[in-house]
Short mmCIF file of C-alpha atoms in Angstrom, two decimals:
data_model
loop_
_atom_site.label_atom_id
_atom_site.label_comp_id
_atom_site.label_asym_id
_atom_site.label_seq_id
_atom_site.Cartn_x
_atom_site.Cartn_y
_atom_site.Cartn_z
CA MET H 1 4.46 -18.72 22.96
CA ASP H 2 0.70 -19.13 23.34
CA GLU H 3 -1.46 -18.85 20.31
CA LEU H 4 -2.88 -15.37 19.73
CA THR H 5 -6.01 -14.84 17.68
CA LEU H 6 -8.03 -11.94 16.36
CA ASP H 7 -11.44 -12.88 14.98
CA LEU H 8 -13.59 -10.22 13.36
CA SER H 9 -16.84 -10.24 11.52
CA VAL H 10 -16.95 -7.01 9.58
CA ALA H 11 -20.00 -5.32 8.10
CA GLU H 12 -18.72 -1.75 7.54
CA VAL H 13 -15.38 -2.86 6.16
CA TRP H 14 -13.84 0.38 5.00
CA ALA H 15 -14.49 2.07 8.32
CA SER H 16 -12.96 -0.91 10.14
CA ILE H 17 -9.69 -1.33 8.26
CA ARG H 18 -7.71 1.27 10.17
CA GLU H 19 -9.02 -0.07 13.47
CA THR H 20 -8.05 -3.59 12.40
CA ARG H 21 -4.47 -2.46 11.78
CA GLU H 22 -4.43 -0.99 15.28
CA ARG H 23 -5.75 -4.23 16.75
CA ILE H 24 -3.06 -6.21 14.92
CA ASP H 25 -0.42 -3.79 16.16
CA HIS H 26 -1.63 -4.29 19.71
CA LEU H 27 -1.79 -8.07 19.37
CA LEU H 28 1.76 -8.24 18.00
CA ALA H 29 3.19 -5.65 20.37
CA ARG H 30 5.97 -8.02 21.49
CA HIS H 31 6.99 -9.00 17.98
CA PRO H 32 9.59 -7.30 15.78
CA LEU H 33 8.50 -4.09 14.09
CA GLU H 34 9.02 -5.52 10.61
CA LEU H 35 6.70 -8.45 11.33
CA ARG H 36 4.09 -6.17 12.86
CA PHE H 37 4.10 -3.87 9.89
CA ALA H 38 4.02 -6.74 7.40
CA THR H 39 1.05 -8.32 9.16
CA LYS H 40 -0.84 -5.03 9.44
CA MET H 41 -0.24 -4.35 5.77
CA ALA H 42 -1.27 -7.85 4.69
CA GLY H 43 -4.42 -7.80 6.82
CA SER H 44 -5.31 -4.36 5.55
CA GLU H 45 -4.82 -5.28 1.89
CA LEU H 46 -6.80 -8.52 2.27
CA LEU H 47 -9.69 -6.65 3.87
CA GLU H 48 -9.59 -3.98 1.16
CA ASN H 49 -9.79 -6.67 -1.51
CA ALA H 50 -12.66 -8.37 0.28
CA ALA H 51 -14.49 -5.05 0.48
CA LYS H 52 -13.86 -4.13 -3.16
CA TYR H 53 -14.80 -7.43 -4.72
CA GLY H 54 -17.04 -9.03 -2.13
CA ALA H 55 -20.80 -9.15 -1.91
CA PRO H 56 -23.08 -10.59 0.75
CA VAL H 57 -24.22 -14.14 0.04
CA ALA H 58 -26.21 -16.58 2.14
CA GLY H 59 -23.15 -18.34 3.53
CA ALA H 60 -21.19 -15.12 4.08
CA PRO H 61 -23.46 -12.15 4.83
CA CYS H 62 -20.44 -10.10 5.89
CA ILE H 63 -16.66 -10.34 5.67
CA SER H 64 -14.85 -12.42 8.23
CA PHE H 65 -11.25 -11.87 9.18
CA CYS H 66 -9.10 -14.10 11.33
CA LEU H 67 -5.50 -13.61 12.42
CA THR H 68 -3.73 -16.46 14.19
CA VAL H 69 -0.26 -15.98 15.61
CA ARG H 70 1.58 -19.11 16.66
CA GLY H 71 5.10 -19.49 17.97
CA ASP H 72 6.55 -19.90 14.52
CA SER H 73 3.92 -18.70 12.08
CA ILE H 74 1.30 -16.13 11.27
CA GLU H 75 -1.87 -16.86 9.38
CA LEU H 76 -4.42 -14.41 8.03
CA ILE H 77 -7.72 -15.59 6.60
CA THR H 78 -10.49 -13.54 5.03
CA LYS H 79 -13.79 -14.94 3.83
CA ASN H 80 -16.27 -13.04 1.73
CA GLY H 81 -19.07 -13.72 -0.65
CA CYS H 82 -18.56 -13.15 -4.35
CA LYS H 83 -20.92 -13.81 -7.23
CA ASP H 84 -18.79 -12.31 -9.99
CA LEU H 85 -16.87 -15.18 -11.52
CA GLU H 86 -14.67 -12.81 -13.55
CA ASP H 87 -13.41 -11.28 -10.30
CA VAL H 88 -12.80 -14.74 -8.88
CA ASP H 89 -10.89 -15.79 -12.02
CA ARG H 90 -8.80 -12.64 -11.84
CA LEU H 91 -8.05 -13.25 -8.17
CA GLN H 92 -7.05 -16.87 -8.75
CA THR H 93 -4.87 -15.90 -11.72
CA ILE H 94 -2.99 -13.39 -9.59
CA VAL H 95 -2.54 -15.83 -6.70
CA THR H 96 -1.26 -18.51 -9.11
CA GLN H 97 1.12 -16.02 -10.71
CA ILE H 98 2.49 -15.10 -7.28
CA SER H 99 2.77 -18.76 -6.25
CA ASN H 100 4.74 -19.57 -9.39
CA THR H 101 7.38 -16.89 -8.95
CA HIS H 102 10.60 -17.28 -7.03
CA ASP H 103 10.99 -13.51 -6.87
CA PRO H 104 7.86 -11.75 -5.57
CA GLN H 105 9.74 -8.43 -5.27
CA THR H 106 10.59 -8.31 -8.96
CA LEU H 107 7.07 -9.38 -9.87
CA TYR H 108 5.65 -6.58 -7.73
CA LEU H 109 7.88 -4.03 -9.46
CA GLN H 110 6.83 -5.37 -12.85
CA MET H 111 3.17 -5.07 -11.91
CA ILE H 112 3.65 -1.51 -10.67
CA ALA H 113 5.40 -0.60 -13.92
CA GLU H 114 2.60 -2.17 -15.95
CA ALA H 115 -0.12 -0.56 -13.86
CA ALA H 116 1.55 2.83 -14.23
CA LEU H 117 1.20 2.52 -18.02
CA ARG H 118 -2.48 1.60 -17.95
CA PRO H 119 -5.09 4.33 -18.28
CA THR H 120 -6.93 5.11 -15.07
CA SER H 121 -10.00 3.00 -14.52
CA ASN H 122 -12.45 2.37 -11.75
CA GLN H 123 -10.96 -1.05 -11.20
CA GLY H 124 -8.56 -1.38 -8.29
CA SER H 125 -4.85 -1.18 -8.94
CA GLY H 126 -4.63 -4.94 -8.35
CA LEU H 127 -1.34 -4.43 -6.57
CA GLY H 128 -2.38 -5.37 -3.06
CA LEU H 129 -1.84 -9.11 -3.42
CA TYR H 130 1.54 -8.67 -5.09
CA ARG H 131 2.47 -6.34 -2.25
CA ILE H 132 1.48 -8.87 0.41
CA ALA H 133 3.87 -11.40 -1.15
CA ALA H 134 6.69 -8.99 -1.96
CA GLU H 135 6.71 -6.58 0.93
CA GLY H 136 5.08 -8.78 3.56
CA ARG H 137 6.73 -12.05 2.52
CA PHE H 138 3.47 -13.96 2.97
CA VAL H 139 2.54 -17.01 0.93
CA LEU H 140 -0.93 -16.67 -0.55
CA SER H 141 -3.57 -19.19 -1.44
CA CYS H 142 -7.15 -18.81 -2.56
CA HIS H 143 -10.15 -21.11 -2.48
CA TYR H 144 -13.59 -20.53 -3.99
CA ASP H 145 -16.55 -22.68 -3.10
CA GLY H 146 -20.29 -22.02 -2.76
CA GLU H 147 -19.93 -18.33 -3.71
CA ILE H 148 -17.43 -17.81 -0.89
CA VAL H 149 -13.85 -16.67 -1.43
CA ARG H 150 -11.40 -17.79 1.24
CA MET H 151 -8.02 -16.06 1.11
CA LEU H 152 -5.14 -17.31 3.20
CA ALA H 153 -1.86 -15.50 3.81
CA TYR H 154 0.75 -17.49 5.70
CA ARG H 155 4.22 -16.58 6.91
CA SER H 156 6.64 -18.33 9.17
CA HIS H 157 8.74 -16.33 11.62
CA PRO H 158 11.55 -17.13 14.01
CA MET D 1 8.39 31.18 2.32
CA SER D 2 4.83 30.01 1.81
CA GLU D 3 2.92 26.93 2.87
CA ARG D 4 -0.20 25.24 1.54
CA ILE D 5 -1.82 22.14 3.02
CA TYR D 6 -4.03 19.59 1.28
CA ARG D 7 -5.78 17.26 3.69
CA GLN D 8 -8.16 14.33 3.44
CA ASP D 9 -8.96 11.89 6.19
CA GLY D 10 -5.61 10.86 7.68
CA LEU D 11 -3.41 12.13 4.86
CA SER D 12 -1.88 15.59 4.56
CA LEU D 13 0.27 16.96 1.77
CA VAL D 14 2.16 20.04 2.91
CA LEU D 15 3.60 22.25 0.17
CA THR D 16 6.41 24.57 1.24
CA ARG D 17 7.96 27.01 -1.23
CA TRP D 18 10.97 29.24 -0.84
CA GLY D 19 13.17 30.77 -3.51
CA GLY D 20 13.53 28.39 -6.41
CA LYS D 21 12.66 25.32 -4.38
CA ALA D 22 9.59 23.52 -3.12
CA THR D 23 8.96 20.58 -0.84
CA VAL D 24 5.86 18.41 -0.85
CA THR D 25 5.73 16.55 2.46
CA TRP D 26 3.41 13.58 2.79
CA GLN D 27 2.21 13.05 6.35
CA GLY D 28 0.07 10.43 8.03
CA VAL D 29 -1.98 7.62 6.57
CA SER D 30 -3.37 7.10 3.08
CA ASP D 31 -5.85 4.24 3.24
CA SER D 32 -8.95 5.53 1.52
CA ARG D 33 -10.72 3.44 -1.08
CA HIS D 34 -10.01 5.84 -3.96
CA PRO D 35 -6.95 7.92 -3.05
CA ALA D 36 -6.51 8.93 -6.70
CA GLN D 37 -9.71 10.99 -6.51
CA PHE D 38 -8.05 13.19 -3.89
CA LEU D 39 -4.51 13.09 -5.25
CA THR D 40 -4.90 13.37 -9.03
CA PRO D 41 -6.17 16.98 -9.05
CA ILE D 42 -3.42 17.96 -6.60
CA ILE D 43 -0.78 16.33 -8.81
CA ALA D 44 -2.06 18.27 -11.83
CA GLU D 45 -2.15 21.54 -9.88
CA LEU D 46 1.31 21.15 -8.36
CA GLY D 47 2.77 19.88 -11.62
CA ASP D 48 1.87 23.21 -13.19
CA ASP D 49 2.52 25.46 -10.19
CA LEU D 50 5.99 24.07 -9.48
CA LYS D 51 7.18 23.67 -13.07
CA ASN D 52 10.11 26.08 -12.65
CA LEU D 53 11.19 24.87 -9.22
CA GLU D 54 13.44 22.15 -7.84
CA VAL D 55 11.07 19.87 -5.97
CA THR D 56 11.61 17.57 -3.00
CA VAL D 57 8.97 14.95 -2.26
CA ASP D 58 9.46 14.08 1.40
CA LEU D 59 7.84 10.78 2.40
CA ARG D 60 9.56 10.37 5.75
CA GLN D 61 6.48 11.30 7.76
CA LEU D 62 4.25 8.80 6.02
CA GLU D 63 2.94 6.20 8.44
CA TYR D 64 1.10 3.92 6.05
CA ILE D 65 -0.15 3.83 2.46
CA ASN D 66 -2.37 1.25 0.87
CA SER D 67 -1.58 -0.25 -2.51
CA SER D 68 -4.11 2.06 -4.19
CA THR D 69 -1.91 5.00 -3.22
CA VAL D 70 1.21 3.61 -4.91
CA LEU D 71 0.27 4.67 -8.43
CA PRO D 72 -0.82 8.23 -7.57
CA LEU D 73 2.45 8.64 -5.68
CA ILE D 74 4.44 7.45 -8.69
CA ASN D 75 2.38 9.69 -10.94
CA MET D 76 3.32 12.68 -8.80
CA ILE D 77 7.03 11.92 -9.17
CA LYS D 78 6.68 11.37 -12.91
CA ARG D 79 4.74 14.62 -13.29
CA PHE D 80 7.48 16.60 -11.52
CA ASP D 81 10.14 14.80 -13.56
CA ALA D 82 8.40 15.91 -16.74
CA ASN D 83 9.05 19.54 -15.75
CA GLY D 84 12.76 19.00 -16.37
CA LYS D 85 13.91 20.28 -12.97
CA PRO D 86 15.71 18.17 -10.33
CA VAL D 87 13.39 16.08 -8.16
CA ARG D 88 14.49 14.55 -4.83
CA VAL D 89 12.42 11.82 -3.22
CA LEU D 90 13.17 11.21 0.45
CA PHE D 91 12.37 7.98 2.26
CA LEU D 92 13.11 6.93 5.81
CA GLU D 93 15.57 4.06 6.22
CA VAL D 94 13.12 1.86 8.09
CA ASP D 95 11.77 -1.56 7.23
CA TRP D 96 8.34 -0.58 6.00
CA GLN D 97 9.53 2.25 3.74
CA ARG D 98 12.44 0.29 2.22
CA PRO D 99 10.36 -1.67 -0.31
CA HIS D 100 8.76 1.57 -1.49
CA ARG D 101 12.17 3.18 -1.78
CA ASN D 102 13.51 0.25 -3.78
CA CYS D 103 10.47 0.38 -6.00
CA MET D 104 10.84 4.11 -6.54
CA SER D 105 14.57 3.71 -7.20
CA ALA D 106 13.79 1.20 -9.96
CA ILE D 107 11.24 3.54 -11.50
CA ALA D 108 13.57 6.52 -11.15
CA ARG D 109 16.06 4.77 -13.42
CA THR D 110 13.57 5.32 -16.23
CA LEU D 111 13.23 9.01 -15.38
CA LYS D 112 15.68 11.79 -16.16
CA ASN D 113 15.65 14.07 -13.17
CA VAL D 114 14.71 12.01 -10.12
CA GLN D 115 17.04 11.17 -7.25
CA VAL D 116 15.82 8.79 -4.55
CA GLU D 117 17.38 8.93 -1.07
CA GLY D 118 16.90 6.87 2.06
CA LEU D 119 17.70 8.78 5.24
CA LEU D 120 18.22 7.46 8.73
CA PRO D 121 15.66 8.45 11.36
CA ALA D 122 16.68 11.56 13.30
#
């Protein structure tokens, strides 16, 4: 199968997330429903995270989103600026925790149970990344350099 | 029988009451940035209004929820459970709803009155 790509540079992120899911759905129209949903969900959650924790910086004035579909794999990449090192630390801690588990589903359930016990705060639920790994079966990695966060979600498929 | 609808953006919650029973049907898409701002007051209101009724939370018409909606949804189930009446939670037996159903089933084991069911599409 030829490589399929969706490249977006997003300024008004929240208004674009639903449209991005629709674009992914269209791009993956010939793929199994489960894969389409997983990819839409993962792309949506990555964009939401980028919108919540991102900020414009010189090297990344807006959020970029790239989906690449190859014959045997799917790759999602978001890039956004971020000056808050506490947010970056938190993000990297979560990604490391997910990478170190053999059972993302159980980890996701644990995180939901813990989040349900916490008092409500303005901070996000923090569940999106766990969900991408558990429900979407994507492998996550995170890189921070020059005030830019680069998130990668990768999944192989038959 | 009476019906009340709560709606925001792409999400609707339809409350149907008849006799000693009520159904809260979630429809559409919940992908707003702060879904709890819309849902928390509704959960409080329905928790009180439906305290003497058997409640079904029907999620089969949900098309998508973001991760920020997961906790308010769980809070709704827990609030109904606290009323001490039977609570049914209905999911569709399709790929995207299955993880949510499994998650809710695990949580329901810690609750006294909640039964989670996955139903095949009509």
